[in-house]
JSON list of C-alpha atoms in Angstrom, two decimals:
[
{"chain": "A", "resi": 9, "resn": "SER", "atom": "CA", "xyz": [3.68, 6.23, -8.67]},
{"chain": "A", "resi": 10, "resn": "PHE", "atom": "CA", "xyz": [2.56, 4.38, -5.54]},
{"chain": "A", "resi": 11, "resn": "PRO", "atom": "CA", "xyz": [3.79, 4.56, -1.94]},
{"chain": "A", "resi": 12, "resn": "SER", "atom": "CA", "xyz": [3.95, 0.78, -1.63]},
{"chain": "A", "resi": 13, "resn": "TYR", "atom": "CA", "xyz": [3.58, -2.42, -3.60]},
{"chain": "A", "resi": 14, "resn": "ASP", "atom": "CA", "xyz": [0.40, -3.18, -1.77]},
{"chain": "A", "resi": 15, "resn": "ASP", "atom": "CA", "xyz": [-1.13, 0.21, -2.73]},
{"chain": "A", "resi": 16, "resn": "ALA", "atom": "CA", "xyz": [-0.25, -0.53, -6.36]},
{"chain": "A", "resi": 17, "resn": "VAL", "atom": "CA", "xyz": [-1.83, -3.96, -6.33]},
{"chain": "A", "resi": 18, "resn": "SER", "atom": "CA", "xyz": [-5.00, -2.53, -4.65]},
{"chain": "A", "resi": 19, "resn": "ALA", "atom": "CA", "xyz": [-5.39, 0.14, -7.32]},
{"chain": "A", "resi": 20, "resn": "ARG", "atom": "CA", "xyz": [-4.76, -2.46, -10.01]},
{"chain": "A", "resi": 21, "resn": "THR", "atom": "CA", "xyz": [-7.42, -4.74, -8.62]},
{"chain": "A", "resi": 22, "resn": "LEU", "atom": "CA", "xyz": [-9.90, -1.94, -8.44]},
{"chain": "A", "resi": 23, "resn": "VAL", "atom": "CA", "xyz": [-9.39, -1.06, -12.10]},
{"chain": "A", "resi": 24, "resn": "THR", "atom": "CA", "xyz": [-9.34, -4.68, -13.34]},
{"chain": "A", "resi": 25, "resn": "ASP", "atom": "CA", "xyz": [-12.58, -5.33, -11.45]},
{"chain": "A", "resi": 26, "resn": "LEU", "atom": "CA", "xyz": [-14.14, -2.39, -13.32]},
{"chain": "A", "resi": 27, "resn": "LEU", "atom": "CA", "xyz": [-12.85, -3.69, -16.65]},
{"chain": "A", "resi": 28, "resn": "ASP", "atom": "CA", "xyz": [-14.19, -7.09, -15.88]},
{"chain": "A", "resi": 29, "resn": "ALA", "atom": "CA", "xyz": [-17.61, -5.60, -15.20]},
{"chain": "A", "resi": 30, "resn": "GLN", "atom": "CA", "xyz": [-17.47, -3.67, -18.44]},
{"chain": "A", "resi": 31, "resn": "ALA", "atom": "CA", "xyz": [-16.35, -6.77, -20.39]},
{"chain": "A", "resi": 32, "resn": "GLU", "atom": "CA", "xyz": [-19.37, -8.74, -19.15]},
{"chain": "A", "resi": 33, "resn": "ALA", "atom": "CA", "xyz": [-21.67, -6.26, -20.83]},
{"chain": "A", "resi": 34, "resn": "ALA", "atom": "CA", "xyz": [-19.40, -5.48, -23.87]},
{"chain": "A", "resi": 35, "resn": "THR", "atom": "CA", "xyz": [-20.30, -6.31, -27.39]},
{"chain": "A", "resi": 36, "resn": "ASP", "atom": "CA", "xyz": [-18.16, -8.77, -29.32]},
{"chain": "A", "resi": 37, "resn": "ASP", "atom": "CA", "xyz": [-16.16, -6.07, -31.16]},
{"chain": "A", "resi": 38, "resn": "ILE", "atom": "CA", "xyz": [-15.25, -4.26, -27.82]},
{"chain": "A", "resi": 39, "resn": "TYR", "atom": "CA", "xyz": [-14.53, -7.33, -25.65]},
{"chain": "A", "resi": 40, "resn": "PRO", "atom": "CA", "xyz": [-11.12, -8.19, -27.08]},
{"chain": "A", "resi": 41, "resn": "THR", "atom": "CA", "xyz": [-9.95, -4.54, -26.60]},
{"chain": "A", "resi": 42, "resn": "LEU", "atom": "CA", "xyz": [-11.02, -4.60, -22.92]},
{"chain": "A", "resi": 43, "resn": "GLN", "atom": "CA", "xyz": [-9.24, -7.85, -22.40]},
{"chain": "A", "resi": 44, "resn": "GLU", "atom": "CA", "xyz": [-6.12, -6.48, -23.97]},
{"chain": "A", "resi": 45, "resn": "LEU", "atom": "CA", "xyz": [-6.25, -3.37, -21.82]},
{"chain": "A", "resi": 46, "resn": "ARG", "atom": "CA", "xyz": [-6.70, -5.54, -18.74]},
{"chain": "A", "resi": 47, "resn": "ALA", "atom": "CA", "xyz": [-3.75, -7.74, -19.62]},
{"chain": "A", "resi": 48, "resn": "ASN", "atom": "CA", "xyz": [-1.55, -4.61, -20.22]},
{"chain": "A", "resi": 49, "resn": "LEU", "atom": "CA", "xyz": [-2.60, -3.13, -16.92]},
{"chain": "A", "resi": 50, "resn": "VAL", "atom": "CA", "xyz": [-1.70, -6.31, -15.07]},
{"chain": "A", "resi": 51, "resn": "LYS", "atom": "CA", "xyz": [1.75, -6.32, -16.70]},
{"chain": "A", "resi": 52, "resn": "ALA", "atom": "CA", "xyz": [2.32, -2.61, -16.00]},
{"chain": "A", "resi": 53, "resn": "VAL", "atom": "CA", "xyz": [1.14, -2.18, -12.47]},
{"chain": "A", "resi": 54, "resn": "PRO", "atom": "CA", "xyz": [2.90, -2.20, -10.03]},
{"chain": "A", "resi": 55, "resn": "GLY", "atom": "CA", "xyz": [5.74, -1.85, -12.58]},
{"chain": "A", "resi": 56, "resn": "ASP", "atom": "CA", "xyz": [9.18, -2.69, -11.15]},
{"chain": "A", "resi": 57, "resn": "ALA", "atom": "CA", "xyz": [7.88, -4.25, -7.93]},
{"chain": "A", "resi": 58, "resn": "LEU", "atom": "CA", "xyz": [11.41, -4.47, -6.54]},
{"chain": "A", "resi": 59, "resn": "ASP", "atom": "CA", "xyz": [11.53, -0.72, -6.12]},
{"chain": "A", "resi": 60, "resn": "LEU", "atom": "CA", "xyz": [8.41, -0.49, -4.05]},
{"chain": "A", "resi": 61, "resn": "PRO", "atom": "CA", "xyz": [8.33, -0.97, -0.34]},
{"chain": "A", "resi": 62, "resn": "ARG", "atom": "CA", "xyz": [5.95, -3.62, 1.04]},
{"chain": "A", "resi": 63, "resn": "LEU", "atom": "CA", "xyz": [3.49, -3.32, 3.91]},
{"chain": "A", "resi": 64, "resn": "VAL", "atom": "CA", "xyz": [4.30, -5.40, 6.97]},
{"chain": "A", "resi": 65, "resn": "GLU", "atom": "CA", "xyz": [2.91, -5.60, 10.47]},
{"chain": "A", "resi": 66, "resn": "HIS", "atom": "CA", "xyz": [4.87, -4.36, 13.53]},
{"chain": "A", "resi": 67, "resn": "THR", "atom": "CA", "xyz": [3.73, -4.39, 17.10]},
{"chain": "A", "resi": 68, "resn": "PRO", "atom": "CA", "xyz": [5.65, -2.10, 19.43]},
{"chain": "A", "resi": 69, "resn": "VAL", "atom": "CA", "xyz": [6.24, -3.61, 22.82]},
{"chain": "A", "resi": 70, "resn": "SER", "atom": "CA", "xyz": [5.56, -0.35, 24.79]},
{"chain": "A", "resi": 71, "resn": "THR", "atom": "CA", "xyz": [3.94, 3.01, 24.16]},
{"chain": "A", "resi": 72, "resn": "THR", "atom": "CA", "xyz": [6.45, 4.98, 22.15]},
{"chain": "A", "resi": 73, "resn": "PRO", "atom": "CA", "xyz": [6.47, 8.49, 20.52]},
{"chain": "A", "resi": 74, "resn": "SER", "atom": "CA", "xyz": [6.30, 8.33, 16.75]},
{"chain": "A", "resi": 75, "resn": "LEU", "atom": "CA", "xyz": [9.73, 10.05, 16.31]},
{"chain": "A", "resi": 76, "resn": "VAL", "atom": "CA", "xyz": [11.41, 7.32, 18.45]},
{"chain": "A", "resi": 77, "resn": "LEU", "atom": "CA", "xyz": [9.58, 4.51, 16.70]},
{"chain": "A", "resi": 78, "resn": "ALA", "atom": "CA", "xyz": [10.41, 5.87, 13.20]},
{"chain": "A", "resi": 79, "resn": "PHE", "atom": "CA", "xyz": [14.08, 6.15, 14.19]},
{"chain": "A", "resi": 80, "resn": "ARG", "atom": "CA", "xyz": [14.11, 2.62, 15.60]},
{"chain": "A", "resi": 81, "resn": "LEU", "atom": "CA", "xyz": [12.53, 1.14, 12.46]},
{"chain": "A", "resi": 82, "resn": "TYR", "atom": "CA", "xyz": [14.20, 3.14, 9.80]},
{"chain": "A", "resi": 83, "resn": "GLY", "atom": "CA", "xyz": [17.27, 4.85, 11.33]},
{"chain": "A", "resi": 84, "resn": "ASP", "atom": "CA", "xyz": [15.97, 8.25, 10.40]},
{"chain": "A", "resi": 85, "resn": "LEU", "atom": "CA", "xyz": [12.72, 10.33, 10.68]},
{"chain": "A", "resi": 86, "resn": "ASP", "atom": "CA", "xyz": [11.87, 10.45, 6.96]},
{"chain": "A", "resi": 87, "resn": "SER", "atom": "CA", "xyz": [8.99, 7.92, 7.33]},
{"chain": "A", "resi": 88, "resn": "GLU", "atom": "CA", "xyz": [7.41, 9.31, 10.52]},
{"chain": "A", "resi": 89, "resn": "ALA", "atom": "CA", "xyz": [4.63, 11.17, 8.68]},
{"chain": "A", "resi": 90, "resn": "ASP", "atom": "CA", "xyz": [3.69, 7.92, 6.78]},
{"chain": "A", "resi": 91, "resn": "LEU", "atom": "CA", "xyz": [3.76, 5.97, 10.00]},
{"chain": "A", "resi": 92, "resn": "ILE", "atom": "CA", "xyz": [1.30, 8.42, 11.62]},
{"chain": "A", "resi": 93, "resn": "ALA", "atom": "CA", "xyz": [-1.04, 8.72, 8.56]},
{"chain": "A", "resi": 94, "resn": "ARG", "atom": "CA", "xyz": [-1.05, 5.01, 7.65]},
{"chain": "A", "resi": 95, "resn": "ASN", "atom": "CA", "xyz": [-2.04, 3.99, 11.13]},
{"chain": "A", "resi": 96, "resn": "ARG", "atom": "CA", "xyz": [-4.35, 6.99, 11.89]},
{"chain": "A", "resi": 97, "resn": "VAL", "atom": "CA", "xyz": [-2.37, 7.75, 15.05]},
{"chain": "A", "resi": 98, "resn": "ARG", "atom": "CA", "xyz": [-4.37, 10.25, 17.21]},
{"chain": "A", "resi": 99, "resn": "HIS", "atom": "CA", "xyz": [-1.42, 11.58, 19.14]},
{"chain": "A", "resi": 100, "resn": "PRO", "atom": "CA", "xyz": [2.05, 11.07, 17.80]},
{"chain": "A", "resi": 101, "resn": "ALA", "atom": "CA", "xyz": [3.66, 11.23, 21.18]},
{"chain": "A", "resi": 102, "resn": "PHE", "atom": "CA", "xyz": [1.80, 8.03, 22.28]},
{"chain": "A", "resi": 103, "resn": "ILE", "atom": "CA", "xyz": [1.76, 5.18, 19.77]},
{"chain": "A", "resi": 104, "resn": "ARG", "atom": "CA", "xyz": [0.30, 2.51, 22.05]},
{"chain": "A", "resi": 105, "resn": "GLY", "atom": "CA", "xyz": [2.26, -0.55, 22.81]},
{"chain": "A", "resi": 106, "resn": "GLY", "atom": "CA", "xyz": [0.84, -3.91, 21.90]},
{"chain": "A", "resi": 107, "resn": "GLU", "atom": "CA", "xyz": [-1.22, -2.64, 19.00]},
{"chain": "A", "resi": 108, "resn": "VAL", "atom": "CA", "xyz": [-0.46, -3.87, 15.47]},
{"chain": "A", "resi": 109, "resn": "LEU", "atom": "CA", "xyz": [0.79, -1.22, 13.11]},
{"chain": "A", "resi": 110, "resn": "GLU", "atom": "CA", "xyz": [1.25, -1.28, 9.30]},
{"chain": "A", "resi": 111, "resn": "ILE", "atom": "CA", "xyz": [4.75, -0.14, 8.33]},
{"chain": "A", "resi": 112, "resn": "LEU", "atom": "CA", "xyz": [6.59, 0.10, 5.09]},
{"chain": "A", "resi": 113, "resn": "THR", "atom": "CA", "xyz": [9.70, -1.98, 4.49]},
{"chain": "A", "resi": 114, "resn": "ARG", "atom": "CA", "xyz": [12.69, -0.28, 3.01]},
{"chain": "A", "resi": 115, "resn": "GLY", "atom": "CA", "xyz": [14.23, -1.65, -0.09]}
]
């Protein structure tokens, strides 16, 4: 499972790039298997994309504590830890205004 659609696509790209590199050096009998594996991976990941939140940018107008910002964005505090970790917030009491943050949408 992935925390967001964007994380799933990033992981999928990493693996497909590795498969592509292996396919370049593969023998004729292995190449079709690698291509089938790649195709199956592209179909399977991220899975049901409608269930995964997306990453979007948000710029707070003023310096705000993470608890307040999480509540303003989501109506609860469940995503505060993700907000802090995803944006490498140094001090959760002071999320600086005017700086772009990555936040997850809610489905």
